[in-house]
CSV table of C-alpha atoms in Angstrom, one decimal:
chain,number,residue,atom,x,y,z
A,25,MET,CA,30.4,7.2,22.8
A,26,SER,CA,28.7,10.3,24.1
A,27,PHE,CA,28.1,10.9,27.8
A,28,PHE,CA,24.3,10.7,27.1
A,29,SER,CA,24.7,7.3,25.6
A,30,ILE,CA,26.8,6.1,28.5
A,31,TYR,CA,24.1,7.5,30.9
A,32,LYS,CA,21.3,5.7,29.0
A,33,LEU,CA,23.2,2.4,28.8
A,34,TYR,CA,24.7,2.1,32.2
A,35,ILE,CA,23.2,4.7,34.7
A,36,SER,CA,19.6,5.5,33.9
A,37,SER,CA,16.8,3.5,35.6
A,38,LYS,CA,15.8,2.0,32.2
A,39,ARG,CA,19.3,0.8,31.4
A,40,ARG,CA,18.3,-2.8,31.1
A,41,TYR,CA,15.6,-2.0,28.6
A,42,VAL,CA,17.9,0.3,26.7
A,43,ARG,CA,20.6,-2.4,26.5
A,44,ALA,CA,18.0,-5.0,25.4
A,45,LEU,CA,16.9,-2.7,22.6
A,46,LYS,CA,20.5,-1.9,21.6
A,47,ASN,CA,21.2,-5.6,21.2
A,48,LEU,CA,18.1,-6.0,19.1
A,49,LEU,CA,18.4,-3.0,16.9
A,50,GLY,CA,22.1,-2.3,16.8
A,51,PHE,CA,21.7,1.3,17.8
A,52,ILE,CA,20.8,3.3,21.0
A,53,PRO,CA,17.2,4.4,20.9
A,54,GLY,CA,16.4,8.1,21.3
A,55,ASN,CA,12.8,8.4,22.5
A,56,LEU,CA,12.2,5.3,24.6
A,57,TYR,CA,8.5,6.0,24.9
A,58,LEU,CA,8.0,5.1,21.2
A,59,TYR,CA,9.8,1.8,21.5
A,60,GLN,CA,7.8,0.8,24.6
A,61,MET,CA,4.6,1.6,22.8
A,62,ALA,CA,5.7,-0.4,19.8
A,63,PHE,CA,6.0,-3.5,22.0
A,64,ARG,CA,2.7,-3.0,23.8
A,65,HIS,CA,-0.1,-5.1,22.5
A,66,LYS,CA,-3.6,-3.8,22.8
A,67,SER,CA,-4.4,-6.4,25.4
A,68,VAL,CA,-2.3,-4.6,28.0
A,69,ALA,CA,-2.8,-1.0,26.7
A,70,VAL,CA,-4.7,1.6,28.8
A,71,ALA,CA,-6.8,4.4,27.6
A,72,VAL,CA,-5.0,7.7,27.4
A,73,LYS,CA,-6.5,11.1,26.7
A,74,LYS,CA,-9.8,11.2,24.9
A,75,GLY,CA,-10.1,7.4,25.0
A,76,ALA,CA,-7.2,6.7,22.6
A,77,LYS,CA,-5.2,3.7,23.7
A,78,ASN,CA,-1.5,3.6,24.1
A,79,SER,CA,-1.1,0.3,22.2
A,80,ASN,CA,1.1,-0.3,19.2
A,81,GLU,CA,-1.7,-0.2,16.6
A,82,ARG,CA,-1.2,3.3,15.4
A,83,LEU,CA,2.5,2.8,15.1
A,84,GLU,CA,1.8,-0.4,13.2
A,85,PHE,CA,-0.2,1.6,10.6
A,86,LEU,CA,2.8,4.0,10.2
A,87,GLY,CA,5.4,1.3,10.2
A,88,ASP,CA,3.5,-0.8,7.6
A,89,ALA,CA,3.6,2.2,5.2
A,90,ILE,CA,7.3,2.9,5.8
A,91,LEU,CA,8.2,-0.8,5.3
A,92,GLY,CA,6.1,-0.8,2.1
A,93,ALA,CA,8.1,2.1,0.7
A,94,VAL,CA,11.5,0.7,1.6
A,95,VAL,CA,10.7,-2.7,0.1
A,96,ALA,CA,9.2,-1.1,-3.0
A,97,GLU,CA,12.4,0.8,-3.7
A,98,LEU,CA,14.6,-2.2,-2.9
A,99,LEU,CA,12.6,-4.4,-5.4
A,100,PHE,CA,12.4,-1.5,-8.0
A,101,LYS,CA,16.2,-1.3,-8.1
A,102,MET,CA,16.9,-5.0,-7.6
A,103,TYR,CA,14.7,-6.1,-10.6
A,104,PRO,CA,15.1,-3.4,-13.3
A,105,TYR,CA,13.5,-5.5,-16.0
A,106,LYS,CA,10.5,-6.9,-14.1
A,107,ASP,CA,7.0,-5.5,-14.4
A,108,GLU,CA,4.9,-4.0,-11.7
A,109,GLY,CA,2.9,-7.1,-11.3
A,110,PHE,CA,6.0,-9.0,-10.3
A,111,LEU,CA,7.2,-6.3,-8.0
A,112,THR,CA,3.8,-6.2,-6.3
A,113,GLU,CA,3.7,-9.9,-5.8
A,114,MET,CA,7.3,-10.0,-4.4
A,115,ARG,CA,6.5,-7.2,-2.0
A,116,SER,CA,3.4,-9.0,-0.6
A,117,LYS,CA,5.6,-12.1,-0.1
A,118,ILE,CA,8.2,-10.1,1.8
A,119,VAL,CA,5.8,-8.1,4.0
A,120,SER,CA,3.3,-11.0,4.5
A,121,ARG,CA,2.3,-11.7,8.1
A,122,VAL,CA,3.9,-15.1,8.0
A,123,ASN,CA,7.2,-13.7,6.9
A,124,LEU,CA,7.1,-10.8,9.4
A,125,ASN,CA,6.2,-13.1,12.3
A,126,GLN,CA,9.1,-15.4,11.4
A,127,LEU,CA,11.5,-12.4,11.2
A,128,ALA,CA,10.4,-11.0,14.5
A,129,ARG,CA,10.8,-14.4,16.1
A,130,LYS,CA,14.3,-14.7,14.7
A,131,LEU,CA,15.2,-11.2,16.0
A,132,GLY,CA,14.1,-12.1,19.5
A,133,PHE,CA,11.0,-9.9,19.8
A,134,ASP,CA,9.4,-12.5,22.1
A,135,GLU,CA,11.3,-11.2,25.0
A,136,LEU,CA,10.3,-7.6,24.7
A,137,ILE,CA,6.7,-7.8,23.7
A,138,GLN,CA,4.0,-7.1,26.3
A,139,TYR,CA,0.6,-8.8,26.1
A,140,ASP,CA,-2.0,-10.3,28.3
A,141,SER,CA,-1.6,-14.1,27.9
A,142,LYS,CA,-5.2,-14.6,29.1
A,143,MET,CA,-6.6,-12.6,26.2
A,144,VAL,CA,-4.2,-13.5,23.4
A,145,ASN,CA,-3.7,-16.8,21.8
A,146,TYR,CA,0.0,-16.6,21.6
A,147,PRO,CA,2.1,-18.4,20.6
A,148,GLY,CA,-0.8,-19.6,18.5
A,149,LYS,CA,-0.2,-20.5,14.9
A,150,SER,CA,-2.3,-17.7,13.4
A,151,SER,CA,-1.2,-15.1,15.9
A,152,SER,CA,0.1,-11.9,14.3
A,153,LEU,CA,1.3,-10.5,17.6
A,154,LEU,CA,5.0,-10.5,16.5
A,155,GLY,CA,4.5,-9.3,13.0
A,156,ASP,CA,2.3,-6.4,14.2
A,157,ALA,CA,4.9,-5.4,16.8
A,158,PHE,CA,7.6,-5.6,14.1
A,159,GLU,CA,5.7,-3.1,12.0
A,160,ALA,CA,5.1,-0.9,15.0
A,161,LEU,CA,8.8,-1.0,15.8
A,162,ILE,CA,9.5,0.3,12.2
A,163,GLY,CA,7.1,3.2,12.9
A,164,ALA,CA,8.9,3.9,16.2
A,165,VAL,CA,12.3,3.9,14.5
A,166,TYR,CA,11.0,6.2,11.8
A,167,LEU,CA,9.6,8.8,14.3
A,168,ASP,CA,12.8,8.6,16.4
A,169,LYS,CA,15.4,8.6,13.6
A,170,GLY,CA,13.8,9.6,10.3
A,171,TYR,CA,13.4,7.9,6.9
A,172,LEU,CA,17.0,7.4,5.8
A,173,PHE,CA,18.0,5.9,9.1
A,174,THR,CA,15.0,3.6,9.0
A,175,ARG,CA,15.7,2.6,5.5
A,176,ASN,CA,19.3,1.7,6.1
A,177,PHE,CA,18.3,-0.1,9.3
A,178,LEU,CA,15.8,-2.2,7.5
A,179,LEU,CA,18.0,-2.9,4.5
A,180,ASN,CA,21.3,-3.6,6.3
A,181,ARG,CA,20.2,-5.0,9.7
A,182,ILE,CA,16.9,-6.8,8.8
A,183,ILE,CA,16.4,-7.6,5.1
A,184,LYS,CA,19.9,-8.3,3.8
A,185,PRO,CA,20.9,-10.6,6.6
A,186,HIS,CA,17.5,-12.3,7.2
A,187,VAL,CA,15.4,-12.3,4.1
A,188,ASP,CA,16.3,-14.6,1.2
A,189,ILE,CA,14.6,-12.6,-1.6
A,190,HIS,CA,15.7,-15.0,-4.4
A,191,LEU,CA,14.2,-17.9,-2.5
A,192,LEU,CA,11.0,-16.0,-2.0
A,193,GLU,CA,11.0,-15.3,-5.7
A,194,GLN,CA,10.8,-19.1,-6.4
A,195,THR,CA,8.1,-19.9,-3.9
A,196,GLU,CA,5.0,-19.1,-5.7
A,197,THR,CA,1.9,-18.0,-3.9
A,198,ASN,CA,-0.3,-19.8,-6.4
A,199,PHE,CA,-3.9,-18.9,-5.5
A,200,LYS,CA,-5.3,-20.8,-8.4
A,201,SER,CA,-3.8,-24.1,-7.4
A,202,ARG,CA,-4.6,-23.5,-3.8
A,203,LEU,CA,-8.3,-22.8,-4.7
A,204,ILE,CA,-8.4,-25.9,-6.9
A,205,GLU,CA,-6.9,-28.0,-4.1
A,206,TRP,CA,-9.4,-26.6,-1.6
A,207,CYS,CA,-12.3,-27.3,-3.9
A,208,GLN,CA,-11.1,-30.9,-4.4
A,209,SER,CA,-10.8,-31.4,-0.6
A,210,THR,CA,-14.3,-30.1,0.0
A,211,GLY,CA,-15.8,-31.7,-3.1
A,212,SER,CA,-16.9,-28.5,-4.7
A,213,GLU,CA,-16.7,-27.8,-8.4
A,214,VAL,CA,-14.6,-24.9,-9.5
A,215,LEU,CA,-14.8,-23.0,-12.8
A,216,PHE,CA,-13.2,-20.0,-14.3
A,217,GLU,CA,-15.5,-18.1,-16.6
A,218,VAL,CA,-14.8,-15.1,-18.9
A,219,THR,CA,-17.7,-12.8,-18.7
A,220,ASN,CA,-18.8,-10.1,-21.1
A,221,ASN,CA,-17.4,-6.6,-20.6
A,222,ALA,CA,-19.6,-3.6,-19.9
A,223,GLU,CA,-20.5,-1.4,-22.9
A,224,GLY,CA,-17.7,0.9,-24.0
A,225,GLU,CA,-15.0,-1.1,-22.4
A,226,SER,CA,-12.0,-2.2,-24.3
A,227,ALA,CA,-12.4,-5.7,-25.7
A,228,LYS,CA,-8.9,-6.4,-24.6
A,229,LEU,CA,-9.9,-6.3,-20.9
A,230,PHE,CA,-10.7,-9.7,-19.6
A,231,THR,CA,-13.2,-10.2,-16.7
A,232,VAL,CA,-13.0,-13.6,-15.2
A,233,ASP,CA,-15.3,-15.0,-12.5
A,234,ALA,CA,-14.1,-17.8,-10.2
A,235,ILE,CA,-17.2,-19.9,-9.7
A,236,ILE,CA,-17.2,-22.3,-6.8
A,237,ALA,CA,-20.2,-24.7,-6.5
A,238,GLY,CA,-22.2,-22.5,-8.9
A,239,GLU,CA,-21.5,-19.2,-7.0
A,240,VAL,CA,-19.2,-16.4,-8.1
A,241,LYS,CA,-16.7,-16.1,-5.3
A,242,GLY,CA,-14.2,-13.8,-6.9
A,243,THR,CA,-13.8,-11.7,-10.0
A,244,GLY,CA,-10.6,-10.6,-11.6
A,245,ARG,CA,-10.0,-8.1,-14.4
A,246,ASP,CA,-6.8,-7.7,-16.4
A,247,TYR,CA,-5.6,-7.2,-19.9
A,248,ASN,CA,-4.0,-10.6,-19.7
A,249,LYS,CA,-6.5,-13.5,-19.3
A,250,LYS,CA,-4.2,-15.6,-17.1
A,251,ASN,CA,-3.7,-12.6,-14.8
A,252,ALA,CA,-7.4,-12.0,-14.6
A,253,GLU,CA,-7.9,-15.7,-13.6
A,254,LYS,CA,-5.1,-15.4,-11.0
A,255,LEU,CA,-6.8,-12.3,-9.5
A,256,ALA,CA,-10.2,-14.0,-9.5
A,257,ALA,CA,-8.6,-17.0,-7.7
A,258,GLU,CA,-6.9,-14.7,-5.2
A,259,LYS,CA,-10.2,-13.0,-4.3
A,260,ALA,CA,-12.0,-16.3,-4.1
A,261,CYS,CA,-9.4,-17.6,-1.7
A,262,GLU,CA,-9.9,-14.5,0.4
A,263,ALA,CA,-13.7,-14.8,0.3
A,264,LEU,CA,-13.5,-18.4,1.3
A,265,GLY,CA,-11.0,-17.8,4.0
A,266,ILE,CA,-8.3,-20.0,2.4
A,267,ILE,CA,-5.1,-18.2,3.2
B,28,MET,CA,20.4,30.1,-10.2
B,29,SER,CA,23.3,27.9,-11.3
B,30,PHE,CA,24.6,27.8,-14.8
B,31,PHE,CA,23.3,24.3,-15.1
B,32,SER,CA,19.8,25.4,-14.3
B,33,ILE,CA,20.0,28.3,-16.8
B,34,TYR,CA,21.2,25.8,-19.4
B,35,LYS,CA,18.4,23.4,-18.7
B,36,LEU,CA,15.7,26.1,-18.7
B,37,TYR,CA,16.8,28.3,-21.6
B,38,ILE,CA,19.4,26.6,-23.8
B,39,SER,CA,19.1,22.8,-23.9
B,40,SER,CA,17.0,21.2,-26.6
B,41,LYS,CA,14.5,20.1,-24.0
B,42,ARG,CA,14.1,23.6,-22.6
B,43,ARG,CA,10.3,23.7,-23.3
B,44,TYR,CA,9.8,20.4,-21.5
B,45,VAL,CA,11.9,21.5,-18.6
B,46,ARG,CA,10.0,24.7,-18.2
B,47,ALA,CA,6.7,22.9,-18.4
B,48,LEU,CA,7.8,20.6,-15.6
B,49,LYS,CA,9.1,23.5,-13.6
B,50,ASN,CA,5.8,25.2,-13.8
B,51,LEU,CA,4.0,22.0,-12.7
B,52,LEU,CA,6.4,20.9,-10.0
B,53,GLY,CA,7.9,24.1,-8.7
B,54,PHE,CA,11.5,22.8,-9.0
B,55,ILE,CA,13.9,22.1,-11.8
B,56,PRO,CA,14.0,18.4,-12.5
B,57,GLY,CA,17.4,16.6,-12.4
B,58,ASN,CA,17.0,13.4,-14.4
B,59,LEU,CA,14.6,14.2,-17.2
B,60,TYR,CA,14.4,10.6,-18.3
B,61,LEU,CA,12.5,9.7,-15.2
B,62,TYR,CA,9.9,12.4,-15.7
B,63,GLN,CA,9.4,11.5,-19.3
B,64,MET,CA,8.8,7.9,-18.2
B,65,ALA,CA,6.4,8.9,-15.5
B,66,PHE,CA,4.2,10.6,-18.2
B,67,ARG,CA,4.4,7.7,-20.7
B,68,HIS,CA,1.3,5.5,-20.7
B,69,LYS,CA,1.8,1.9,-21.7
B,70,SER,CA,-0.2,2.5,-24.8
B,71,VAL,CA,2.8,4.4,-26.3
B,72,ALA,CA,5.6,2.6,-24.5
B,73,VAL,CA,8.1,0.5,-26.4
B,74,ALA,CA,10.0,-2.6,-25.3
B,75,VAL,CA,13.4,-1.9,-24.0
B,76,LYS,CA,16.1,-4.5,-23.0
B,77,LYS,CA,14.8,-8.0,-22.2
B,78,GLY,CA,11.3,-7.1,-23.2
B,79,ALA,CA,10.6,-4.7,-20.3
B,80,LYS,CA,8.6,-1.7,-21.4
B,81,ASN,CA,9.5,2.0,-20.8
B,82,SER,CA,6.0,2.8,-19.6
B,83,ASN,CA,5.2,4.5,-16.3
B,84,GLU,CA,3.9,1.3,-14.6
B,85,ARG,CA,7.0,0.5,-12.6
B,86,LEU,CA,7.3,4.1,-11.4
B,87,GLU,CA,3.7,4.0,-10.4
B,88,PHE,CA,4.4,1.0,-8.2
B,89,LEU,CA,7.2,2.9,-6.4
B,90,GLY,CA,5.3,6.2,-6.2
B,91,ASP,CA,2.2,4.6,-4.8
B,92,ALA,CA,4.4,3.2,-1.9
B,93,ILE,CA,6.1,6.6,-1.3
B,94,LEU,CA,2.8,8.4,-1.3
B,95,GLY,CA,1.4,5.9,1.1
B,96,ALA,CA,4.2,6.5,3.5
B,97,VAL,CA,4.0,10.3,3.3
B,98,VAL,CA,0.2,10.3,3.8
B,99,ALA,CA,0.5,7.8,6.7
B,100,GLU,CA,2.9,10.1,8.6
B,101,LEU,CA,0.7,13.1,7.9
B,102,LEU,CA,-2.4,11.5,9.3
B,103,PHE,CA,-0.5,9.9,12.2
B,104,LYS,CA,0.6,13.3,13.3
B,105,MET,CA,-2.6,15.2,12.3
B,106,TYR,CA,-4.9,12.9,14.3
B,107,PRO,CA,-3.0,11.9,17.5
B,108,TYR,CA,-6.1,10.4,19.2
B,109,LYS,CA,-7.7,8.5,16.3
B,110,ASP,CA,-7.2,4.8,16.0
B,111,GLU,CA,-5.6,2.9,13.1
B,112,GLY,CA,-9.0,2.1,11.5
B,113,PHE,CA,-9.7,5.8,11.1
B,114,LEU,CA,-6.2,6.5,9.8
B,115,THR,CA,-6.5,3.6,7.2
B,116,GLU,CA,-9.9,4.8,6.0
B,117,MET,CA,-8.7,8.4,5.7
B,118,ARG,CA,-5.6,7.3,3.7
B,119,SER,CA,-7.7,5.3,1.3
B,120,LYS,CA,-9.8,8.4,0.7
B,121,ILE,CA,-6.8,10.6,0.0
B,122,VAL,CA,-5.0,8.2,-2.3
B,123,SER,CA,-8.2,6.9,-4.0
B,124,ARG,CA,-8.1,6.9,-7.8
B,125,VAL,CA,-10.9,9.4,-7.9
B,126,ASN,CA,-9.1,11.8,-5.7
B,127,LEU,CA,-5.7,11.4,-7.5
B,128,ASN,CA,-7.3,11.8,-10.9
B,129,GLN,CA,-8.9,15.0,-9.8
B,130,LEU,CA,-5.7,16.3,-8.3
B,131,ALA,CA,-3.7,15.4,-11.5
B,132,ARG,CA,-6.3,17.3,-13.6
B,133,LYS,CA,-6.1,20.3,-11.3
B,134,LEU,CA,-2.3,20.3,-11.6
B,135,GLY,CA,-2.5,20.2,-15.4
B,136,PHE,CA,-1.1,16.8,-16.1
B,137,ASP,CA,-3.3,16.5,-19.2
B,138,GLU,CA,-0.8,18.5,-21.1
B,139,LEU,CA,2.2,16.4,-20.3
B,140,ILE,CA,0.8,12.9,-20.5
B,141,GLN,CA,1.5,10.7,-23.5
B,142,TYR,CA,-0.9,8.1,-24.6
B,143,ASP,CA,-2.4,6.5,-27.7
B,144,SER,CA,-5.9,7.9,-28.0
B,145,LYS,CA,-7.0,5.0,-30.2
B,146,MET,CA,-6.3,2.5,-27.4
B,147,VAL,CA,-7.2,4.4,-24.3
B,148,ASN,CA,-10.7,5.6,-23.4
B,149,TYR,CA,-9.5,9.0,-22.1
B,150,PRO,CA,-11.0,11.3,-21.0
B,151,GLY,CA,-13.4,8.5,-20.1
B,152,LYS,CA,-15.1,8.6,-16.8
B,153,SER,CA,-13.5,5.5,-15.3
B,154,SER,CA,-10.0,6.2,-16.8
B,155,SER,CA,-7.2,6.1,-14.2
B,156,LEU,CA,-4.7,7.5,-16.7
B,157,LEU,CA,-4.1,10.7,-14.8
B,158,GLY,CA,-4.0,9.2,-11.3
B,159,ASP,CA,-1.6,6.5,-12.5
B,160,ALA,CA,0.7,9.1,-14.0
B,161,PHE,CA,0.5,11.1,-10.8
B,162,GLU,CA,1.8,8.2,-8.7
B,163,ALA,CA,4.5,7.5,-11.3
B,164,LEU,CA,5.6,11.2,-11.0
B,165,ILE,CA,6.0,10.7,-7.3
B,166,GLY,CA,8.2,7.7,-8.0
B,167,ALA,CA,10.3,9.8,-10.4
B,168,VAL,CA,10.7,12.7,-7.9
B,169,TYR,CA,11.7,10.2,-5.3
B,170,LEU,CA,14.4,8.6,-7.4
B,171,ASP,CA,15.6,12.0,-8.6
B,172,LYS,CA,15.6,13.9,-5.3
B,173,GLY,CA,15.2,11.5,-2.3
B,174,TYR,CA,12.6,10.9,0.3
B,175,LEU,CA,12.7,14.2,2.3
B,176,PHE,CA,12.4,16.3,-0.8
B,177,THR,CA,9.5,14.2,-2.1
B,178,ARG,CA,7.8,14.3,1.3
B,179,ASN,CA,8.1,18.1,1.4
B,180,PHE,CA,7.0,18.5,-2.2
B,181,LEU,CA,3.9,16.4,-1.6
B,182,LEU,CA,3.0,18.1,1.6
B,183,ASN,CA,3.6,21.7,0.7
B,184,ARG,CA,3.0,21.7,-3.0
B,185,ILE,CA,0.2,19.1,-3.4
B,186,ILE,CA,-1.6,18.1,-0.3
B,187,LYS,CA,-1.8,21.3,1.8
B,188,PRO,CA,-2.9,23.6,-1.1
B,189,HIS,CA,-5.1,21.1,-3.0
B,190,VAL,CA,-6.5,18.4,-0.6
B,191,ASP,CA,-9.1,19.4,2.0
B,192,ILE,CA,-8.5,16.6,4.5
B,193,HIS,CA,-11.2,17.8,6.9
B,194,LEU,CA,-13.8,17.8,4.1
B,195,LEU,CA,-12.7,14.2,3.1
B,196,GLU,CA,-13.1,13.2,6.8
B,197,GLN,CA,-16.8,14.0,6.5
B,198,THR,CA,-17.5,12.6,3.1
B,199,GLU,CA,-18.1,8.9,3.6
B,200,THR,CA,-17.1,6.7,0.7
B,201,ASN,CA,-20.4,4.9,0.8
B,202,PHE,CA,-20.0,2.0,-1.6
B,203,LYS,CA,-23.3,0.5,-0.7
B,204,SER,CA,-25.3,3.6,-1.7
B,205,ARG,CA,-23.2,4.0,-4.8
B,206,LEU,CA,-23.9,0.4,-5.8
B,207,ILE,CA,-27.6,0.8,-5.2
B,208,GLU,CA,-27.7,4.0,-7.3
B,209,TRP,CA,-25.8,2.3,-10.1
B,210,CYS,CA,-28.2,-0.6,-10.1
B,211,GLN,CA,-31.2,1.7,-10.2
B,212,SER,CA,-29.8,3.6,-13.1
B,213,THR,CA,-29.1,0.4,-15.0
B,214,GLY,CA,-32.3,-1.3,-13.9
B,215,SER,CA,-30.6,-4.2,-12.2
B,216,GLU,CA,-31.8,-5.7,-9.0
B,217,VAL,CA,-29.4,-5.7,-6.1
B,218,LEU,CA,-29.5,-7.9,-3.0
B,219,PHE,CA,-27.2,-8.5,0.0
B,220,GLU,CA,-27.3,-12.0,1.2
B,221,VAL,CA,-25.7,-13.6,4.2
B,222,THR,CA,-24.3,-16.9,3.3
B,223,ASN,CA,-23.5,-19.9,5.5
B,224,ASN,CA,-20.0,-20.1,6.9
B,225,ALA,CA,-17.7,-23.0,6.1
B,226,GLU,CA,-17.4,-25.7,8.6
B,227,GLY,CA,-15.3,-24.9,11.7
B,228,GLU,CA,-15.6,-21.2,11.2
B,229,SER,CA,-16.8,-19.0,14.0
B,230,ALA,CA,-20.6,-18.3,13.9
B,231,LYS,CA,-19.8,-14.7,14.7
B,232,LEU,CA,-18.1,-14.2,11.3
B,233,PHE,CA,-20.6,-12.9,8.7
B,234,THR,CA,-20.1,-13.6,5.0
B,235,VAL,CA,-22.3,-11.4,2.8
B,236,ASP,CA,-22.7,-11.6,-1.0
B,237,ALA,CA,-23.6,-8.6,-3.0
B,238,ILE,CA,-25.8,-10.1,-5.7
B,239,ILE,CA,-26.5,-7.9,-8.8
B,240,ALA,CA,-29.0,-9.2,-11.3
B,241,GLY,CA,-28.7,-12.7,-9.9
B,242,GLU,CA,-24.9,-12.8,-9.9
B,243,VAL,CA,-22.5,-12.5,-7.0
B,244,LYS,CA,-20.4,-9.6,-7.8
B,245,GLY,CA,-18.6,-9.2,-4.4
B,246,THR,CA,-18.3,-10.9,-1.1
B,247,GLY,CA,-17.4,-9.4,2.2
B,248,ARG,CA,-16.5,-11.0,5.5
B,249,ASP,CA,-16.5,-9.4,8.9
B,250,TYR,CA,-17.5,-9.9,12.5
B,251,ASN,CA,-19.9,-7.1,12.0
B,252,LYS,CA,-22.7,-7.7,9.6
B,253,LYS,CA,-22.9,-4.1,8.4
B,254,ASN,CA,-19.1,-4.1,7.7
B,255,ALA,CA,-19.4,-7.3,5.8
B,256,GLU,CA,-22.1,-5.7,3.6
B,257,LYS,CA,-19.9,-2.6,3.1
B,258,LEU,CA,-17.0,-4.8,2.0
B,259,ALA,CA,-19.2,-6.8,-0.4
B,260,ALA,CA,-20.5,-3.5,-1.9
B,261,GLU,CA,-17.0,-2.2,-2.3
B,262,LYS,CA,-15.8,-5.3,-4.1
B,263,ALA,CA,-18.9,-5.3,-6.3
B,264,CYS,CA,-18.3,-1.6,-7.2
B,265,GLU,CA,-14.7,-2.6,-8.1
B,266,ALA,CA,-15.8,-5.6,-10.2
B,267,LEU,CA,-18.4,-3.5,-12.0
B,268,GLY,CA,-16.0,-0.6,-12.6
B,269,ILE,CA,-18.1,1.9,-10.6
B,270,ILE,CA,-15.4,4.1,-9.0
């Protein structure tokens, strides 16, 4: 261990924080400022230069993109014979807010995150506080250590030990059945209707409307009719706030 | 230049293809198979093992994610005082199908792409053939050369010389006016209608339907009415194939 690491872990004024991060991450962080920012919810952020806030939202934007790339490669290589529709669906399952919140809780983020409990409904059921901080942390690791390090950290420390991809594969996010259930519970009629394509479009392309109580709530288009229905159902679920 | 490079460029049976790629990319490709796949539209793909096709769609999934990460970092560093909403919007402009199609055309992808002209409406106005191949190419470069190489390739060879980010910053992707224009040109009536929220939902949340010729073509929800309209217009544009 280098002198600098020993200093950070045992001598510096931030040694407790550094040790907590090391326990969480498995490595000694370089630029502490980035990690502190990753765990700072906007409810406790203050405005810095030009009115920008020092909250974790910008890091979340970056981390979300890095996580997306790492998971895309993982799935691409893990499932060499599955099509891009399957890969896209699997990725949304892995990076869903529900899954990231659970992961962040498992990893013990609760203890490091900073937020104003008067302003944030946490630990509320729909809170995305932890998942957001998790993505921000990935952004921080990326800026601190680069892509390869972040990729290996995510694969070896987070995904392989904590995410059961084969289990996720089996749990289907079935928007169509969810939509039908919701309509039954609210007593609304649901219909899937194939509409005519615009002039000049291939006859093989299906356009399907999901019609709930007489109103189009979602439209899906695909070369496969079933997929077009699925997409229409997904959009309708979104529009109706069934998530 | 190594003997292997000389062999590839001047001796191998694929030398013409290798030279065309080198002109396009600025480097000598390693695994040619990946690049051939990136330029193969599904209309000419054949089924390989277990029914998976050797088209560019899987590579497109991967390349889209890598491009997203590279552009996210670029914007994060280019605009240190802008919030994540701005960064997200700027990224969608850069990676939009319209922009990627244009880029791919500028770079001369037309000459390398393989597709069945009987099945594909290309060069049709709404065709995403080129943009899709562009993303697939990024996936191929990533698998062939790794992240850092791909990042530098994208930044130095593609984005810096060909994308005017400051210009994109000023051009607003105004889906509402685009939708209205389209409706005028086709003689359809367009309406934006605020609908009632479901029970138990916050009264502050607006749900807006974009209704074209009497049919709901898109629905947007936001705490800001203008934003809900914008989202509804965007979805309607998508559903109607106006890109």
